[in-house]
CSV table of C-alpha atoms in Angstrom, one decimal:
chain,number,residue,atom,x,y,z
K,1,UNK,CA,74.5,85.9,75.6
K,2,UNK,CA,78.2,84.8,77.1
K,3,UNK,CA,80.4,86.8,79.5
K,4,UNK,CA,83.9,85.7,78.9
K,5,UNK,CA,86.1,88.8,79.8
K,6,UNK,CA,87.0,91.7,76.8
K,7,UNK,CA,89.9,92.8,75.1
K,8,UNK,CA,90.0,95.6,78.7
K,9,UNK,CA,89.2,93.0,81.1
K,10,UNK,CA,90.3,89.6,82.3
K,11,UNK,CA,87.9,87.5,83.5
K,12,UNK,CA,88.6,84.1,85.2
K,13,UNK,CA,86.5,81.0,84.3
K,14,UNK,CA,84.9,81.2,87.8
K,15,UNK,CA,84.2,85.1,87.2
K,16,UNK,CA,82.8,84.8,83.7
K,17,UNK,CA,80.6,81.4,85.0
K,18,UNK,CA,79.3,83.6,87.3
K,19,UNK,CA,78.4,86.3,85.2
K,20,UNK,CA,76.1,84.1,83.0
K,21,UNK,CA,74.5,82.3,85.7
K,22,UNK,CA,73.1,85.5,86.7
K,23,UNK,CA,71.8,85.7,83.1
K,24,UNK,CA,70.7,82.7,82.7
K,25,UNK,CA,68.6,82.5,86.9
K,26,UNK,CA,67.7,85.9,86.4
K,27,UNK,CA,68.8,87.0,89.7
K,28,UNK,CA,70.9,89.6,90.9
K,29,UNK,CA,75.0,89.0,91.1
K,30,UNK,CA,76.4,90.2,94.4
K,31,UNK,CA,79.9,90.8,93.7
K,32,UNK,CA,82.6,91.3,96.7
K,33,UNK,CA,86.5,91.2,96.8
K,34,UNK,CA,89.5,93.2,97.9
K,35,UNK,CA,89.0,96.9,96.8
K,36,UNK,CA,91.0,97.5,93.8
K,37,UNK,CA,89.9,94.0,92.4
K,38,UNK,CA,87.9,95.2,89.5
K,39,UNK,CA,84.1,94.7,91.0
K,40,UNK,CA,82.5,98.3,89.4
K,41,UNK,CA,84.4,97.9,86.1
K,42,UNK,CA,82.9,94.1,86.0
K,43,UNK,CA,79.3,95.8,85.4
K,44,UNK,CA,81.2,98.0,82.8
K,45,UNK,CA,82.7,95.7,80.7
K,46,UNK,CA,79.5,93.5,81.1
K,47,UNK,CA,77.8,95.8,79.7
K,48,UNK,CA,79.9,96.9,76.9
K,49,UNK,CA,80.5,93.1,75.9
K,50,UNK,CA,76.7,92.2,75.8
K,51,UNK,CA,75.8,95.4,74.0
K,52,UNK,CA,73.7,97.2,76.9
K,53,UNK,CA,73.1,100.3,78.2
K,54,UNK,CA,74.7,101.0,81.6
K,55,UNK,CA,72.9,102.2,84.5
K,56,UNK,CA,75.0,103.1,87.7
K,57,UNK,CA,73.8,103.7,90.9
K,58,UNK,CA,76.7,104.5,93.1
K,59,UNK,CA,75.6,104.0,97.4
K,60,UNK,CA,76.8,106.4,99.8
K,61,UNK,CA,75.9,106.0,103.4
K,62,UNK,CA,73.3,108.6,103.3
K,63,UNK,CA,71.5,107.2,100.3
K,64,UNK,CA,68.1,105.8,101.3
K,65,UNK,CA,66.6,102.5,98.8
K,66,UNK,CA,63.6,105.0,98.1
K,67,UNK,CA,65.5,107.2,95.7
K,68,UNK,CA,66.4,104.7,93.4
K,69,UNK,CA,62.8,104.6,93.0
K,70,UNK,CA,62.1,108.4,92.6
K,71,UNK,CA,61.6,111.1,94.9
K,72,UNK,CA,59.1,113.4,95.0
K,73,UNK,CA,59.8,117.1,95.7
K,74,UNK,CA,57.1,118.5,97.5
K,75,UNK,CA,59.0,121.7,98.4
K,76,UNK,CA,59.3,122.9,94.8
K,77,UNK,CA,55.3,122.4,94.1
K,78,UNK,CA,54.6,124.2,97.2
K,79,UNK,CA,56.7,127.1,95.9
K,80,UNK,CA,55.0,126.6,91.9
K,81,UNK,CA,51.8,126.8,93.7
K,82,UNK,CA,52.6,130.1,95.2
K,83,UNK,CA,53.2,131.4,92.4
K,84,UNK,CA,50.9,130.5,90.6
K,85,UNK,CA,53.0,128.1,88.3
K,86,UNK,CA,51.2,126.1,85.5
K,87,UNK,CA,52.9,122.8,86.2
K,88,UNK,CA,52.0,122.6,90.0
K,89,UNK,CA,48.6,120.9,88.1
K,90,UNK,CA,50.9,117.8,87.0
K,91,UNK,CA,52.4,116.3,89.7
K,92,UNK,CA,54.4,114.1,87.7
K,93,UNK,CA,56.7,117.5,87.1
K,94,UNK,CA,57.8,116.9,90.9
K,95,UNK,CA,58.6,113.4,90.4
K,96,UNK,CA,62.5,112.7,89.5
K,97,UNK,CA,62.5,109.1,88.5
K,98,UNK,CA,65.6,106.8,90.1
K,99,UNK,CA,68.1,104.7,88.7
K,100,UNK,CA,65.5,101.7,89.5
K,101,UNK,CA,63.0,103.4,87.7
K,102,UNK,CA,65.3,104.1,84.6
K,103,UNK,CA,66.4,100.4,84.4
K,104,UNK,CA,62.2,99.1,84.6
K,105,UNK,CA,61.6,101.7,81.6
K,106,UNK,CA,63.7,100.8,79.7
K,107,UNK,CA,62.5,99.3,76.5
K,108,UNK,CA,66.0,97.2,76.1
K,109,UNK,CA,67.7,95.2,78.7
K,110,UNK,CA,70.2,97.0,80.5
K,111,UNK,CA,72.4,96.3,83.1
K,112,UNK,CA,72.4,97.9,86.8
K,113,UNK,CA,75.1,98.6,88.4
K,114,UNK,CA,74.2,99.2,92.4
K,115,UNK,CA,78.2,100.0,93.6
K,116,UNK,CA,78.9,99.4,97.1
K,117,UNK,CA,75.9,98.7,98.6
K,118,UNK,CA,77.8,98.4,102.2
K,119,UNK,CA,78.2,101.8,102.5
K,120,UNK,CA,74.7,102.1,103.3
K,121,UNK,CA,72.4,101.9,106.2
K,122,UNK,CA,72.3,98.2,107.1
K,123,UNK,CA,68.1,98.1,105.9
K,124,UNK,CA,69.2,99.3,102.9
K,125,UNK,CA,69.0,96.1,101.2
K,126,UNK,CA,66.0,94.7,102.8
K,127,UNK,CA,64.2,97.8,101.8
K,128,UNK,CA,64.7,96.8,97.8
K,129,UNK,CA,63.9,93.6,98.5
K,130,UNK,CA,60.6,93.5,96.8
K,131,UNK,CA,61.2,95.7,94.0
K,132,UNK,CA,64.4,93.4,92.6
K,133,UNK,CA,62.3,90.0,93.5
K,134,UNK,CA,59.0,91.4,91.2
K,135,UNK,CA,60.7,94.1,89.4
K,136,UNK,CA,58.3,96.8,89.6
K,137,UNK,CA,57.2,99.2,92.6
K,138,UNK,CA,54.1,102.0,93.2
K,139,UNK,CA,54.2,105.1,93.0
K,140,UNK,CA,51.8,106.4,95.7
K,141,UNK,CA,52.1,110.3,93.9
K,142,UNK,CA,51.0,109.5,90.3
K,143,UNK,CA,48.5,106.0,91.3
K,144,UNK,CA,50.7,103.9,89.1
K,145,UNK,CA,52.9,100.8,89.0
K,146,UNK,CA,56.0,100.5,87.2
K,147,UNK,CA,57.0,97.4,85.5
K,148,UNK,CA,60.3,96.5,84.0
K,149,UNK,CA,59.6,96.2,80.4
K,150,UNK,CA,63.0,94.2,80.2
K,151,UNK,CA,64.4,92.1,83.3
K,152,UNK,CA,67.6,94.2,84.0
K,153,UNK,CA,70.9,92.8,84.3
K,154,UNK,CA,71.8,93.3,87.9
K,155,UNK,CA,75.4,93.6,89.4
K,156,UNK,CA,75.9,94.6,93.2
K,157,UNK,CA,79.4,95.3,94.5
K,158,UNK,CA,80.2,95.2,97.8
K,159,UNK,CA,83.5,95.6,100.0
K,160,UNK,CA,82.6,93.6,102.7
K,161,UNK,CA,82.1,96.7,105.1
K,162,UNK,CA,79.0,95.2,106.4
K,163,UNK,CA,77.1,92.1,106.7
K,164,UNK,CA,74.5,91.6,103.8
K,165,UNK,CA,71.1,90.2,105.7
K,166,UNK,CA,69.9,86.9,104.7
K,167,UNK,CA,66.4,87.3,102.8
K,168,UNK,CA,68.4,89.6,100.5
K,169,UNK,CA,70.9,87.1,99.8
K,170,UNK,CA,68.9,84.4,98.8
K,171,UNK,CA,67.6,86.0,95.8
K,172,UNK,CA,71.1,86.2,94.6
K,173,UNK,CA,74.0,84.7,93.1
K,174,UNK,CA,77.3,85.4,94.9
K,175,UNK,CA,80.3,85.5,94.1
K,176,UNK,CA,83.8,86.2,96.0
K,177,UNK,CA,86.4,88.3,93.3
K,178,UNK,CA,89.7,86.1,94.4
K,179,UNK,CA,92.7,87.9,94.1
K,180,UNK,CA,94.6,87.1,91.1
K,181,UNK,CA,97.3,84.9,90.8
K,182,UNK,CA,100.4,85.0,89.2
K,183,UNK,CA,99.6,84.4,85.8
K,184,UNK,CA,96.5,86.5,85.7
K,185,UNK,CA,98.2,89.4,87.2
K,186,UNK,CA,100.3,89.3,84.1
K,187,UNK,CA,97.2,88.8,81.7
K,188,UNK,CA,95.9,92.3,83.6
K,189,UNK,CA,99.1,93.8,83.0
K,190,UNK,CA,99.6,93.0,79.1
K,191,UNK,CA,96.1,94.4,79.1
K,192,UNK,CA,96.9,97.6,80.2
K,193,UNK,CA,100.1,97.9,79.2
K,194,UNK,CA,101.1,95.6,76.0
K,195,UNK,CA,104.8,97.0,75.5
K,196,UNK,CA,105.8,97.5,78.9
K,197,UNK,CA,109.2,95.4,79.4
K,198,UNK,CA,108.9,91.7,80.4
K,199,UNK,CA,111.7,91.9,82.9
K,200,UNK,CA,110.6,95.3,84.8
K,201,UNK,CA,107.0,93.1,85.0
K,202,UNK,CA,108.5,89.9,86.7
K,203,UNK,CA,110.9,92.0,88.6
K,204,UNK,CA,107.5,94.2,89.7
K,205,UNK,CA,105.7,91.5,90.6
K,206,UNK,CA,108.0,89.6,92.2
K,207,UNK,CA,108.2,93.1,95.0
K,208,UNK,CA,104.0,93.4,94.4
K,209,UNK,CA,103.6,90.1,95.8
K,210,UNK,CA,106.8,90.0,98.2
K,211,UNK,CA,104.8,93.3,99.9
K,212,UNK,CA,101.1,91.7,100.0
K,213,UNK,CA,102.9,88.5,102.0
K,214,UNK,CA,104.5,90.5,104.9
K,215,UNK,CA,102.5,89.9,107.6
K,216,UNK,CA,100.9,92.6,109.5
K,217,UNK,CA,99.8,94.6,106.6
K,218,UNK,CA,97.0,96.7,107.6
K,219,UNK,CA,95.9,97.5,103.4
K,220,UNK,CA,97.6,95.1,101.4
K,221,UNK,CA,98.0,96.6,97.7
K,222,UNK,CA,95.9,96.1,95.2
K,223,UNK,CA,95.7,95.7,91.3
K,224,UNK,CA,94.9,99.2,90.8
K,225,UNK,CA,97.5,99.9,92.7
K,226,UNK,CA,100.0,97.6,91.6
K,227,UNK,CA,99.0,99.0,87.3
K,228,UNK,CA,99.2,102.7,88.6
K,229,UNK,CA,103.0,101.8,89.7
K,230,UNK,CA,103.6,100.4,87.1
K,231,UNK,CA,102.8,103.3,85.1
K,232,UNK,CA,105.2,105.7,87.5
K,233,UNK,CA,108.2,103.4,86.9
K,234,UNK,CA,108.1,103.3,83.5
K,235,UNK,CA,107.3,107.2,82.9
K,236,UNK,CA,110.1,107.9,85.6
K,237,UNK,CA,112.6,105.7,83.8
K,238,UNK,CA,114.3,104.3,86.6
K,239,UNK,CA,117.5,101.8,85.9
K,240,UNK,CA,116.3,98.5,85.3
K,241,UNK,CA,118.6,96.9,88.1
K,242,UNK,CA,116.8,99.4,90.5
K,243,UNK,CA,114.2,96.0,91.2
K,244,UNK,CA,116.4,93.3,90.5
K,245,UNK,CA,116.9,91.0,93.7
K,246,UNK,CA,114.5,94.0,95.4
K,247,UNK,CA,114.3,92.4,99.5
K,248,UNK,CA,111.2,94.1,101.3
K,249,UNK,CA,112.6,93.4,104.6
K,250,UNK,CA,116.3,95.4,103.3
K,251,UNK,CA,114.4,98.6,101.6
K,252,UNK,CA,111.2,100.6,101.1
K,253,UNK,CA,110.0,99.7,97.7
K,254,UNK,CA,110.6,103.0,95.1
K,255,UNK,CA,107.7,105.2,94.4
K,256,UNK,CA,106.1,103.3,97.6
K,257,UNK,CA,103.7,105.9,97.3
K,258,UNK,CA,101.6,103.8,94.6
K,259,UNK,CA,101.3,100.8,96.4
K,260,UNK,CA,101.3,101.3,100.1
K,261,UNK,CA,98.1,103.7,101.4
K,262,UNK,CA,98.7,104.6,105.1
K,263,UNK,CA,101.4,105.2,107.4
K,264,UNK,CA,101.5,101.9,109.2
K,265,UNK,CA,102.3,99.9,106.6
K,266,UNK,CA,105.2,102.5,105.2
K,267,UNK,CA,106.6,102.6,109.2
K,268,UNK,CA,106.0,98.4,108.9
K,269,UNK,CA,108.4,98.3,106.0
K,270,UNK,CA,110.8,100.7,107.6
K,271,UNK,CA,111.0,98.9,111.0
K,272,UNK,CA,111.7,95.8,108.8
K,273,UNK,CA,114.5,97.5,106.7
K,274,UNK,CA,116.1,98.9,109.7
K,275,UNK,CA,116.4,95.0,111.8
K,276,UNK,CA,117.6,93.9,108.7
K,277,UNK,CA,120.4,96.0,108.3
K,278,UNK,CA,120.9,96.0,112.2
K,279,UNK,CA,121.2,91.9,112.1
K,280,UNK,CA,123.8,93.0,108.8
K,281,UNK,CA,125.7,94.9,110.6
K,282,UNK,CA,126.5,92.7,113.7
């Protein structure tokens, strides 16, 4: 089996080499980058290009590591019991199996998605440490272990919100999403748009990455971003010149709304606007 992107995702070299050295240790792929970079669609594409099953588990910061093995719901039994409920006798009723679980039963390999794993309590990781190093766990209700039947694929975003700890990192293979250059912005953007117009995409991208270079940025946009402006100036069918010789530090980019995310950056842009047209003007 060989990652090398799909016909709805570009992979780099360095991306797809990373992809099947995972496959081929057996090891978990840590994934991190600039939100907007692509990490969670990675696993889905992966998936859909190997022919697998996805599995998603998707971290909050109240999720504990316990419930992607399963939870037990002793609440619910000591209400069946009460009333006298047949299935209280069965414990395994109570049992609702996690994402963990699902991926070790399996009886194909499929891949795991855990997205974001930052957002969660900083033991988190530590806490799945065994499972994902033997692949199986107990289950302390029912007496029984569970085994992967099939080694899952394993792909673990994070956005770099907090520091992974070390054990955890050692049974994996890492690697940093870099933000795409030049030419493979324009790869993305055939992708997802094949007949957009080749001049509104160099005078877009020309702005994109005019913006992501002013200093001081506090969110510099991404390629979600930049594809979802994309899509608002060709359904808004602005003038073609409206780009054309576009200066950031002259005027707010149009439909900034796409692209820039909080006010700092839009009263960044403004402040440099107005200077410019100040120094202009003397």
């Amino acid at each position: 089996m060989k990652f090398t992107g799909t016909k709805n995702y570009v992979s780099t070299e360095d991306l797809s080499m990373a992809v099947n050295a995972t496959i081929a240790l057996e090891r978990p792929l840590i994934i991190k980058g600039e939100p907007g970079t692509g990490k969670t669609l990675l696993a889905i594409e992966v998936a859909e290009s190997l022919g697998m099953e996805l599995i998603e588990w998707h971290v909050k910061s109240t999720t504990k590591a316990s419930q992607g093995l399963y939870e037990y719901d002793a609440v619910t039994r000591l209400r069946d019991s009460q009333l006298g409920d047949e299935r209280v006798k069965d414990i395994k009723n109570y049992i609702k199996k996690g994402k963990l679980w699902e991926a070790f039963e399996s009886d194909k390999q499929v891949v795991l998605l855990i997205d974001e794993i930052d957002k969660a309590d900083i033991e988190f990781p530590n806490d799945l440490l065994q499972e994902l190093d033997r692949m199986e766990f107990y289950c302390y209700e029912t007496g029984e272990t569970i085994k992967a039947k099939k080694r899952p694929l394993i792909i673990i975003t994070s956005n770099n919100e907090k520091e992974l700890p070390d054990a955890f990192l050692r049974r994996c293979f890492f690697h940093y999403i870099q933000f795409p250059d030049r030419p493979t912005m324009e790869g993305i953007v055939k992708v997802h748009y094949p007949k957009i117009k080749k001049a509104l995409v160099k005078d877009a991208l020309d702005l994109f990455f005019d913006v992501r270079k002013i200093p001081g940025m506090k969110k510099k946009p991404s390629t979600s971003e930049l594809i979802d402006w994309l899509k608002l100036l060709m359904s808004d069918e602005l003038p073609d010149e409206i780009l054309k010789n576009a200066d950031t530090s002259k005027a707010i980019p149009p439909l900034y709304g796409a692209l820039l995310k909080n006010e700092q950056d839009v009263q960044l842009l403004e402040r440099l606007a107005f200077m410019s047209r100040r120094e202009q003007a003397k």
